[in-house]
């Protein structure tokens, strides 16, 4: 093990929306902190696994030319980026945490060791098997899929749900949750390999949006009774085509917008079909997992997922990368759609 | 009174999205129906007032080149168009209706006399004063404003609501309902005269979107605490700018899309700012009044409106045109934003 505290530092905002590994630098100039470094209340954590997530793309995009109070957050240049991660407490000056405790943080720095405050940490049950499951099958992406499919989607058996990026971290869970509730599931993905995987998860029909030709015709064929729930992870053209095929009282889950996160504002393809859904009384619900942590919904999620995992009804494909040195490429792969399953960096 | 049954007939779909009065013809070739014309169960109604409504624009637009089952409805060519209207029963072969009854229909043909079935008619209370109030202050537009502001908006005193087309039929009611609930109200309109009128209804700030320059800056100034509810009647650029200024947990009411109804699909300015609202957990709710008729919500609406009217807290500006001959121009004026208040044709 290195004697320095390896960090993934943001070197420059992605020019022209292209997030190459060169946007980052691996920095080994800092020593590993020790308990003498800790202030009262602080906790030293050895980081073990990091969640690589689509919303980070926005944080690495060039800031707007005219920033406002409401401008979206950007990572500061020259500092370690951060996200969802898990680790083990190695030293603590906080009564709520002791060495050996397993913890999760929503603001875990991408470095070997991190000093964190109490409000940045959630203690995980000691009984758990793999710590990395908390950025995997029980992690944010799966919770997001639950919130979108169950809480916002309000699914009824026999309805049709369409899920974009259905082989992704969120999508694969949404497919299986919906199948477990008795829905007809239409998946969407951009490669034959992914399409096959989505079929193996139980989807009733899968569209390869890159090869299907006329997208609208493909949706009509895959969802002949119309769409009752559309779970959107991509935005853009696919969202617009889905809107045209919604049933009255349909629910649209706005969960992500992979197709636009990296694009310059002027190049984003706008959504034109909102007017057509007004008389259908559609509800569009934006989903963000963070405020739901610690609520009854998280308890329900963990119960349903544990049950489905035990029954063998929940596969969760992980695309695991080893070492912080692999992190810049992992981010670039995610943003280019080259991952296959939930991307995790094991530190 | 003419001895023929004057009708407003659709002659052609609006070419290039421009709805001129020439799209229609006034037809006087049909005789007035009499009770001998009625079949069992039918009712003959003398039409007294017709509601001129934005959603009719879509029904007059050219059908899509590749129609599908889910293509939006279009009025058939060569027939009388129809919409919301009120009238008086003059003959009936239906036990539920008698001569002299006041009735409302959601599918009232734009003609002097109409034969309608039971499922197309709602009997109005005999006690009512002006029949045309049922296409006015107690009509669809006001009910839509109630559904958007109260049911979908879920307003809390002290919050900020922004309302586009705030001098329109729906907007003017939304402004006053929101003020009565203690909200900060930001109105939007496209002329100084309308801006002044919206101010006279109690709005705290009004934006003239045609003269304000940078729309985003104008919104930031008018809603310094951000927007909690955005009541959208116009779509397009204004909707997109509103999305940028929403607070977390904001509600967007998708009620109309005046700015796009007449436009060719290829010329519609797409909405690009949906990705920015995902982490804010915004809800977008499409509102359509029809399915809410007869529910508790309609009862609540009529109670609240009656009270506000009696208290002098609800002005309802009507733009009244006289005679079916004025109907083609009334429609063209509505679609060009040249009306001022709720457009009604008195037959």
XYZ file of C-alpha atoms in Angstrom:
694
model
C 0.000 0.000 0.000
C 1.194 3.459 -0.842
C 2.290 5.668 2.042
C 0.605 8.688 0.434
C -3.084 9.569 0.285
C -3.848 9.005 -3.391
C -6.471 11.460 -4.679
C -8.479 11.920 -7.898
C -8.231 15.644 -8.555
C -10.211 17.680 -11.113
C -7.695 19.289 -13.455
C -10.063 21.009 -15.918
C -13.763 21.170 -16.767
C -14.650 18.992 -19.727
C -14.056 21.162 -22.807
C -16.886 20.988 -25.379
C -18.692 18.596 -23.094
C -16.212 15.776 -23.772
C -15.153 14.205 -20.497
C -11.834 12.502 -21.148
C -9.715 10.894 -18.440
C -7.364 13.859 -18.966
C -9.800 16.096 -17.086
C -8.425 14.457 -13.944
C -5.044 13.936 -12.335
C -3.988 11.256 -9.876
C -2.266 13.130 -7.054
C 0.105 11.425 -4.605
C 1.558 14.518 -2.977
C -0.398 14.304 0.297
C 0.485 12.130 3.294
C -2.065 9.761 4.785
C -3.805 11.583 7.662
C -3.521 10.024 11.125
C -5.472 10.395 14.363
C -3.264 13.363 15.364
C -4.644 15.225 12.322
C -8.213 14.798 13.516
C -10.095 17.640 15.174
C -12.796 17.026 17.778
C -15.871 15.520 16.130
C -14.005 14.278 13.059
C -13.652 10.727 11.798
C -10.865 9.212 9.660
C -12.181 6.729 7.117
C -10.307 4.299 4.906
C -12.256 4.421 1.658
C -13.086 1.028 0.187
C -15.529 1.544 -2.694
C -16.849 4.513 -4.693
C -20.004 4.803 -6.742
C -19.467 6.208 -10.264
C -22.653 8.081 -11.117
C -24.200 9.860 -14.120
C -25.045 13.035 -12.218
C -21.323 13.636 -11.680
C -21.122 14.524 -15.343
C -22.832 17.830 -14.663
C -20.385 18.635 -11.857
C -17.507 18.324 -14.330
C -19.120 20.336 -17.121
C -17.925 23.880 -17.781
C -19.787 26.358 -15.556
C -22.304 28.590 -17.374
C -20.944 31.823 -18.814
C -23.323 33.846 -16.637
C -23.491 31.989 -13.332
C -26.461 32.714 -11.065
C -27.340 31.707 -7.517
C -29.295 28.877 -9.002
C -26.489 27.617 -11.257
C -25.951 23.899 -10.808
C -23.059 22.796 -8.588
C -19.591 22.206 -10.101
C -16.624 20.439 -8.488
C -13.908 22.974 -7.595
C -10.780 22.730 -9.746
C -7.617 21.351 -8.162
C -9.410 19.421 -5.444
C -10.443 15.806 -5.028
C -13.876 15.132 -6.480
C -16.401 13.346 -4.287
C -19.534 11.248 -4.436
C -21.190 8.284 -2.807
C -18.776 5.900 -1.136
C -18.289 3.387 1.640
C -15.378 2.698 3.957
C -14.161 1.671 7.397
C -13.426 3.979 10.309
C -9.743 3.797 11.262
C -9.672 6.588 13.842
C -12.378 8.722 15.471
C -12.667 11.785 17.652
C -16.466 11.463 17.558
C -18.395 9.471 20.172
C -20.847 8.195 17.557
C -18.136 6.386 15.569
C -15.413 3.907 16.556
C -12.549 2.259 14.687
C -13.894 -0.662 12.695
C -17.297 0.891 12.019
C -18.543 0.536 8.453
C -19.823 3.825 7.040
C -21.404 5.338 3.956
C -21.052 8.953 2.839
C -22.799 10.996 0.149
C -19.732 13.251 0.010
C -16.914 10.745 0.095
C -13.730 12.238 -1.416
C -12.198 10.125 -4.143
C -9.043 9.385 -2.188
C -7.596 6.534 -0.129
C -8.343 8.110 3.233
C -10.821 10.834 4.110
C -11.507 13.001 7.132
C -15.256 13.472 7.522
C -17.696 15.050 9.967
C -20.627 13.376 11.652
C -23.160 14.983 9.319
C -21.394 13.459 6.320
C -21.551 9.880 7.599
C -24.157 7.148 8.004
C -23.173 4.099 10.054
C -23.971 0.805 8.333
C -25.194 -2.342 10.140
C -22.252 -4.475 11.339
C -23.920 -7.647 10.104
C -23.598 -6.820 6.462
C -21.610 -9.015 4.179
C -19.967 -7.097 1.357
C -19.400 -3.431 2.139
C -19.475 -2.628 -1.573
C -23.092 -3.853 -1.768
C -23.944 -0.485 -0.260
C -22.818 1.175 -3.468
C -24.270 -1.792 -5.384
C -27.475 -3.753 -4.996
C -28.509 -1.802 -1.873
C -26.990 1.456 -3.036
C -28.202 4.735 -4.468
C -28.910 3.470 -7.986
C -31.124 0.650 -6.756
C -32.888 2.993 -4.328
C -33.440 5.436 -7.184
C -34.934 2.628 -9.282
C -37.267 1.802 -6.391
C -38.339 5.420 -5.932
C -38.990 5.796 -9.647
C -40.744 2.501 -10.260
C -42.771 2.174 -7.064
C -43.107 5.600 -5.418
C -43.436 7.792 -8.539
C -44.557 5.099 -10.971
C -47.445 3.808 -8.834
C -47.489 0.580 -10.858
C -50.525 -1.623 -11.261
C -50.258 -5.216 -12.456
C -50.948 -5.456 -16.163
C -49.736 -1.965 -16.966
C -46.891 -1.295 -19.386
C -43.670 0.355 -18.232
C -40.949 1.490 -20.627
C -37.453 1.939 -19.192
C -34.573 3.634 -21.008
C -30.947 2.737 -20.271
C -32.494 -0.472 -18.978
C -29.167 -2.258 -18.589
C -27.703 0.575 -16.542
C -27.358 0.703 -12.800
C -30.857 2.092 -12.244
C -32.549 0.512 -15.244
C -31.705 -3.111 -14.472
C -33.294 -2.817 -11.027
C -36.350 -1.018 -12.421
C -36.876 -3.833 -14.948
C -36.891 -6.487 -12.217
C -38.973 -4.483 -9.726
C -41.583 -3.929 -12.423
C -41.614 -7.591 -13.449
C -42.029 -8.598 -9.793
C -45.124 -6.358 -9.671
C -46.673 -7.966 -12.744
C -46.098 -5.259 -15.372
C -45.333 -5.602 -19.046
C -41.759 -4.285 -19.301
C -40.260 -2.657 -22.382
C -36.531 -2.009 -22.062
C -34.302 0.210 -24.164
C -30.563 0.097 -24.685
C -27.908 0.882 -27.260
C -26.158 -2.425 -27.980
C -27.173 -5.987 -28.804
C -25.275 -7.260 -25.779
C -27.256 -4.970 -23.485
C -30.512 -5.862 -25.203
C -29.819 -9.536 -24.557
C -28.997 -8.849 -20.919
C -32.237 -6.909 -20.418
C -34.155 -9.809 -21.912
C -32.445 -12.144 -19.449
C -33.732 -9.947 -16.604
C -37.288 -10.686 -17.738
C -38.214 -7.738 -19.977
C -41.057 -8.579 -22.356
C -39.644 -6.515 -25.210
C -36.386 -4.655 -25.713
C -35.603 -1.901 -28.215
C -32.098 -1.202 -29.476
C -32.555 2.508 -30.083
C -29.416 2.706 -32.196
C -30.527 0.117 -34.739
C -34.343 0.107 -34.553
C -34.857 2.710 -37.268
C -38.013 4.738 -36.644
C -38.098 5.063 -32.864
C -41.806 5.814 -32.682
C -42.714 2.760 -34.744
C -40.482 0.593 -32.559
C -42.244 1.827 -29.414
C -45.698 1.274 -30.918
C -44.692 -2.304 -31.740
C -43.146 -3.007 -28.336
C -45.958 -1.347 -26.362
C -49.112 -1.989 -28.417
C -51.368 -0.971 -25.501
C -49.484 2.298 -24.956
C -47.203 3.278 -22.087
C -48.533 3.718 -18.542
C -45.164 4.456 -16.918
C -42.091 5.783 -18.693
C -38.927 5.630 -16.621
C -36.563 8.111 -18.246
C -32.831 7.907 -17.705
C -31.717 9.540 -20.933
C -33.843 12.556 -21.902
C -33.690 13.937 -25.446
C -35.094 12.122 -28.445
C -36.154 8.986 -26.556
C -38.089 10.968 -23.944
C -39.794 12.903 -26.719
C -40.812 9.706 -28.525
C -42.082 8.170 -25.288
C -44.318 11.190 -24.652
C -46.126 10.515 -27.931
C -47.066 7.021 -26.802
C -48.343 7.644 -23.289
C -51.745 6.505 -22.126
C -54.119 8.825 -20.258
C -53.045 9.263 -16.617
C -49.561 7.976 -17.428
C -46.680 8.662 -15.070
C -43.283 9.801 -16.364
C -40.329 9.364 -14.041
C -37.658 11.958 -14.803
C -34.625 10.292 -13.295
C -31.706 11.174 -15.512
C -30.758 12.753 -18.791
C -27.640 10.888 -19.894
C -28.059 11.996 -23.506
C -27.758 15.680 -22.608
C -25.478 15.910 -19.563
C -22.324 16.370 -21.583
C -23.769 18.517 -24.356
C -23.439 22.241 -24.808
C -26.779 23.920 -24.027
C -27.129 25.131 -27.601
C -26.779 21.591 -28.931
C -29.345 19.942 -26.676
C -32.319 18.598 -28.585
C -35.351 20.149 -26.986
C -38.460 18.270 -25.933
C -41.325 19.202 -28.277
C -44.112 16.804 -27.342
C -45.212 18.155 -23.956
C -48.275 19.860 -25.491
C -49.584 16.491 -26.663
C -49.764 15.047 -23.145
C -51.776 17.809 -21.471
C -55.230 16.357 -22.128
C -53.893 12.965 -21.034
C -53.390 14.367 -17.528
C -49.892 12.931 -17.367
C -47.781 13.430 -14.238
C -44.031 13.909 -14.610
C -42.131 13.348 -11.371
C -38.459 14.192 -10.916
C -36.687 11.669 -8.718
C -33.656 12.306 -6.549
C -32.770 9.716 -3.957
C -30.990 11.822 -1.341
C -33.954 13.392 0.496
C -35.598 9.961 0.801
C -32.773 8.428 2.833
C -33.841 7.637 6.356
C -37.552 7.703 5.477
C -39.988 4.798 5.488
C -39.340 4.535 1.761
C -35.735 3.459 2.389
C -36.913 0.817 4.866
C -39.456 -0.472 2.329
C -36.793 -0.484 -0.380
C -34.297 -2.497 1.696
C -36.979 -5.014 2.648
C -38.188 -5.518 -0.924
C -34.652 -5.736 -2.333
C -33.472 -8.179 0.347
C -36.459 -10.391 -0.341
C -35.969 -10.312 -4.123
C -32.222 -11.010 -3.757
C -32.926 -13.972 -1.452
C -35.549 -15.312 -3.866
C -33.084 -15.067 -6.735
C -35.318 -12.506 -8.474
C -32.862 -9.619 -8.443
C -29.712 -9.744 -10.501
C -27.425 -6.769 -10.120
C -24.658 -6.488 -12.613
C -21.604 -4.581 -11.385
C -18.877 -3.155 -13.599
C -16.058 -3.099 -11.083
C -12.802 -1.191 -11.575
C -9.822 -1.643 -9.256
C -7.807 1.214 -7.783
C -8.213 5.002 -7.761
C -5.932 5.098 -10.803
C -8.786 3.512 -12.786
C -11.279 6.219 -11.726
C -10.745 8.777 -14.550
C -11.274 6.091 -17.192
C -14.286 4.752 -15.277
C -15.943 8.188 -15.381
C -15.183 8.599 -19.084
C -16.594 5.129 -19.802
C -19.792 5.908 -17.897
C -20.350 9.156 -19.762
C -19.700 7.405 -23.078
C -22.118 4.572 -22.214
C -19.261 2.054 -22.255
C -19.978 0.583 -18.853
C -22.199 -2.445 -18.513
C -23.903 -2.488 -15.150
C -23.304 -0.345 -12.083
C -19.835 1.203 -12.209
C -17.913 0.934 -8.951
C -14.296 1.800 -8.184
C -12.773 -0.398 -5.501
C -10.074 1.614 -3.813
C -84.012 35.460 -36.303
C -82.935 33.482 -39.314
C -85.109 30.582 -40.347
C -82.058 28.445 -41.073
C -79.720 26.701 -38.653
C -76.571 28.788 -39.022
C -73.417 26.678 -38.609
C -69.665 27.371 -38.334
C -68.128 24.758 -40.616
C -64.439 23.831 -40.930
C -63.409 24.475 -44.529
C -59.692 23.626 -44.335
C -57.030 22.836 -41.770
C -54.875 25.848 -40.972
C -52.080 25.830 -43.569
C -48.591 26.468 -42.113
C -50.163 26.704 -38.695
C -51.808 30.030 -39.462
C -55.448 29.967 -38.416
C -57.204 32.636 -40.397
C -60.950 33.189 -40.387
C -60.876 31.751 -43.910
C -60.415 28.272 -42.460
C -64.123 28.408 -41.684
C -67.338 29.015 -43.553
C -70.670 30.239 -42.238
C -73.220 27.801 -43.574
C -76.934 28.616 -43.772
C -78.063 25.710 -45.930
C -79.681 23.654 -43.173
C -83.179 24.133 -41.764
C -83.776 24.540 -38.054
C -84.570 21.111 -36.614
C -87.923 20.686 -34.892
C -89.339 18.154 -32.445
C -90.389 15.911 -35.332
C -86.709 15.550 -36.208
C -85.881 14.205 -32.739
C -85.347 10.514 -32.113
C -86.153 8.896 -28.790
C -83.693 10.052 -26.125
C -82.624 13.160 -28.027
C -82.894 16.775 -26.969
C -83.156 19.904 -29.129
C -81.181 22.813 -27.712
C -81.167 26.467 -28.715
C -77.528 27.434 -28.315
C -76.960 30.685 -26.455
C -73.217 31.003 -25.748
C -70.051 29.238 -26.870
C -66.663 29.109 -25.187
C -63.730 29.923 -27.504
C -60.801 27.891 -26.200
C -57.075 27.519 -26.896
C -57.161 23.728 -27.176
C -59.378 24.095 -30.254
C -56.302 25.305 -32.103
C -54.936 21.784 -32.165
C -58.195 20.426 -33.585
C -57.832 22.797 -36.556
C -54.151 22.098 -37.217
C -53.200 19.950 -40.176
C -53.228 16.265 -39.234
C -49.784 14.620 -38.996
C -48.405 13.153 -42.213
C -48.219 9.729 -40.608
C -51.319 9.482 -38.417
C -51.332 6.841 -35.667
C -54.016 5.577 -33.302
C -52.676 8.045 -30.785
C -52.743 11.058 -33.109
C -54.487 14.001 -31.494
C -58.100 14.615 -32.472
C -58.916 16.875 -35.432
C -62.298 18.366 -36.343
C -63.671 16.665 -39.471
C -63.675 18.892 -42.557
C -67.014 20.162 -43.836
C -68.824 19.781 -40.541
C -69.721 22.188 -37.748
C -66.954 22.447 -35.163
C -67.902 22.018 -31.521
C -66.783 22.871 -28.024
C -68.100 23.936 -24.677
C -71.408 25.736 -24.814
C -74.641 26.498 -23.006
C -78.210 26.741 -24.187
C -81.883 26.157 -23.483
C -83.873 23.038 -24.247
C -86.633 23.793 -26.753
C -87.868 20.244 -27.341
C -87.096 16.912 -25.731
C -87.725 13.223 -26.295
C -85.732 12.401 -23.150
C -87.370 12.101 -19.730
C -84.417 13.762 -18.014
C -84.836 17.026 -19.919
C -87.790 19.327 -20.520
C -88.353 22.446 -22.607
C -86.950 25.441 -20.726
C -84.125 23.521 -19.018
C -80.733 25.266 -19.065
C -77.969 22.935 -20.196
C -74.230 22.811 -20.742
C -72.439 20.561 -23.209
C -68.775 19.762 -23.774
C -69.591 18.906 -27.368
C -71.916 21.738 -28.343
C -71.929 22.232 -32.120
C -71.224 25.788 -33.205
C -74.668 26.326 -34.678
C -77.916 28.018 -33.692
C -79.731 24.809 -32.773
C -78.275 21.431 -31.857
C -79.632 17.925 -31.365
C -77.824 16.255 -28.509
C -78.020 13.037 -26.528
C -78.285 12.635 -22.773
C -74.598 11.762 -22.366
C -73.632 15.039 -24.026
C -75.646 17.241 -21.658
C -75.426 18.473 -18.090
C -78.480 20.192 -16.633
C -77.696 23.496 -14.922
C -79.420 24.749 -11.753
C -82.570 26.744 -12.599
C -81.681 29.418 -10.056
C -78.700 30.687 -11.963
C -78.611 34.231 -13.202
C -76.734 34.594 -16.468
C -76.530 31.427 -18.504
C -73.324 32.645 -20.106
C -71.621 32.652 -16.673
C -71.341 28.896 -17.194
C -68.904 29.523 -20.019
C -67.502 32.460 -17.997
C -66.711 32.881 -14.329
C -68.066 29.418 -13.433
C -66.974 27.826 -16.674
C -64.211 25.556 -17.857
C -61.437 28.147 -17.852
C -62.082 29.129 -14.242
C -62.364 25.476 -13.212
C -59.085 24.786 -14.989
C -57.479 27.669 -13.090
C -58.776 26.175 -9.843
C -57.469 22.701 -10.676
C -54.057 24.080 -11.612
C -53.649 26.529 -8.759
C -55.194 24.559 -5.910
C -55.284 20.863 -6.816
C -51.998 20.563 -8.735
C -50.267 23.643 -7.294
C -50.816 22.732 -3.638
C -50.163 26.353 -2.648
C -48.896 27.425 0.750
C -49.170 31.022 1.947
C -45.932 32.898 1.366
C -44.894 30.837 -1.636
C -44.297 32.369 -5.051
C -46.420 31.431 -8.056
C -45.635 32.540 -11.595
C -48.493 32.512 -14.108
C -48.079 32.930 -17.856
C -50.859 34.375 -20.023
C -52.025 35.853 -16.731
C -54.630 38.099 -18.329
C -56.156 35.205 -20.223
C -59.272 33.294 -19.306
C -57.452 30.846 -17.054
C -54.644 33.137 -15.922
C -56.802 35.918 -14.483
C -58.599 33.450 -12.198
C -55.331 31.789 -11.179
C -53.905 35.193 -10.193
C -56.846 35.938 -7.894
C -57.113 32.425 -6.426
C -53.414 32.557 -5.560
C -53.693 36.030 -4.014
C -56.677 34.861 -1.948
C -54.451 32.066 -0.588
C -51.678 34.466 0.400
C -49.110 33.784 -2.288
C -46.698 36.144 -3.991
C -47.987 36.293 -7.563
C -45.846 36.994 -10.617
C -47.885 37.430 -13.789
C -46.750 37.377 -17.388
C -48.350 38.868 -20.482
C -47.489 40.353 -23.844
C -48.852 43.915 -23.798
C -48.721 46.908 -21.454
C -52.509 46.962 -21.285
C -52.587 43.341 -20.125
C -49.754 43.976 -17.671
C -51.748 46.803 -16.123
C -54.859 44.652 -15.892
C -52.945 41.851 -14.155
C -51.614 44.381 -11.655
C -55.181 45.536 -10.999
C -56.086 41.921 -10.126
C -53.524 42.014 -7.326
C -50.375 40.500 -8.840
C -47.222 41.530 -6.966
C -45.094 41.718 -10.103
C -45.871 41.459 -13.804
C -43.474 40.740 -16.653
C -44.129 41.887 -20.216
C -42.295 39.057 -21.956
C -42.243 40.921 -25.243
C -40.399 43.975 -23.897
C -38.522 42.741 -20.825
C -35.310 41.868 -22.654
C -33.517 38.950 -20.982
C -36.378 36.749 -19.807
C -34.336 34.912 -17.200
C -33.140 38.162 -15.618
C -36.687 39.479 -15.531
C -37.881 36.355 -13.720
C -35.022 36.516 -11.203
C -35.976 40.120 -10.453
C -39.713 39.424 -10.170
C -39.279 36.237 -8.133
C -36.175 36.840 -6.002
C -36.979 33.862 -3.754
C -37.428 31.534 -6.717
C -40.617 29.961 -8.039
C -42.589 27.404 -6.023
C -45.449 27.007 -8.505
C -45.266 27.748 -12.220
C -48.647 27.787 -13.957
C -47.879 27.316 -17.636
C -50.343 28.330 -20.307
C -47.885 28.990 -23.105
C -45.061 26.409 -23.274
C -41.935 27.135 -25.309
C -39.361 29.702 -24.283
C -41.241 30.945 -21.210
C -41.690 27.445 -19.813
C -38.009 26.772 -20.386
C -36.985 29.962 -18.561
C -39.329 29.185 -15.671
C -37.757 25.748 -15.228
C -34.400 27.407 -14.567
C -35.832 29.374 -11.664
C -37.749 26.700 -9.779
C -37.204 26.018 -6.102
C -36.718 22.490 -4.783
C -40.035 20.601 -4.620
C -41.649 23.099 -6.997
C -44.851 22.206 -8.830
C -45.279 22.961 -12.533
C -48.827 23.034 -13.868
C -48.863 22.131 -17.556
C -52.165 23.627 -18.606
C -51.670 24.940 -22.108
C -49.102 25.605 -24.766
C -50.432 28.614 -26.661
C -47.010 29.431 -28.122
C -46.778 26.087 -29.917
C -50.336 25.042 -30.818
C -50.242 26.656 -34.231
C -46.649 25.892 -35.111
C -45.398 23.179 -37.417
C -43.728 20.425 -35.371
C -40.344 21.175 -36.933
C -40.542 24.802 -35.861
C -41.465 24.221 -32.214
C -38.780 25.397 -29.833
C -37.985 22.413 -27.685
C -37.714 22.444 -23.900
C -34.068 22.017 -22.903
C -34.035 22.628 -19.160
C -35.735 19.502 -17.835
C -32.387 17.972 -16.783
C -31.775 20.908 -14.433
C -34.893 20.225 -12.369
C -34.314 16.543 -11.616
C -32.393 17.038 -8.367
C -34.984 19.607 -7.317
C -37.613 16.846 -7.262
C -40.033 18.963 -9.236
C -43.487 17.598 -10.103
C -45.049 18.530 -13.441
C -48.777 17.923 -13.568
C -50.837 18.117 -16.746
C -54.268 19.570 -16.105
C -57.402 18.826 -18.084
C -60.709 19.882 -16.587
C -63.060 17.382 -18.172
C -62.487 14.303 -16.002
C -62.884 16.418 -12.852
C -66.453 17.474 -13.634
C -68.889 16.004 -11.166
C -66.217 15.279 -8.571
C -65.802 16.896 -5.157
C -63.287 19.204 -6.812
C -66.022 20.820 -8.894
C -68.155 21.350 -5.795
C -65.178 22.919 -3.989
C -64.474 25.104 -7.015
C -68.047 26.412 -7.262
C -68.119 27.169 -3.527
C -64.817 29.032 -3.545
C -65.650 30.981 -6.710
C -69.125 31.944 -5.503
C -67.652 33.192 -2.231
C -64.903 35.198 -3.948
C -67.382 36.699 -6.441
C -69.715 37.704 -3.589
C -66.803 39.222 -1.664
C -65.770 41.226 -4.703
C -62.453 39.369 -4.839
C -62.925 37.764 -8.240
C -63.007 39.845 -11.368
C -63.628 37.940 -14.558
C -63.013 39.817 -17.747
C -65.006 38.587 -20.722
C -64.241 39.347 -24.362
C -67.713 38.878 -25.803
C -68.467 38.552 -29.523
C -71.990 38.607 -30.878
C -73.359 36.144 -33.417
C -72.022 32.956 -35.010
C -70.811 35.114 -37.901
C -68.194 36.538 -35.493
C -66.890 33.087 -34.523
C -64.160 32.616 -37.196
C -62.599 35.963 -36.293
C -62.930 35.191 -32.577
C -60.935 31.975 -33.020
C -58.272 33.750 -35.078
C -58.017 36.494 -32.461
C -57.608 33.956 -29.654
C -54.835 32.111 -31.469
C -53.079 35.409 -32.219
C -53.355 36.542 -28.591
C -55.604 39.436 -29.626
C -58.363 38.667 -27.140
C -58.385 40.283 -23.726
C -60.176 38.096 -21.206
C -62.271 34.996 -21.756
C -63.527 34.832 -25.324
C -67.208 33.985 -25.646
C -69.444 33.952 -28.691
C -73.049 34.815 -27.906
C -75.197 33.126 -30.491
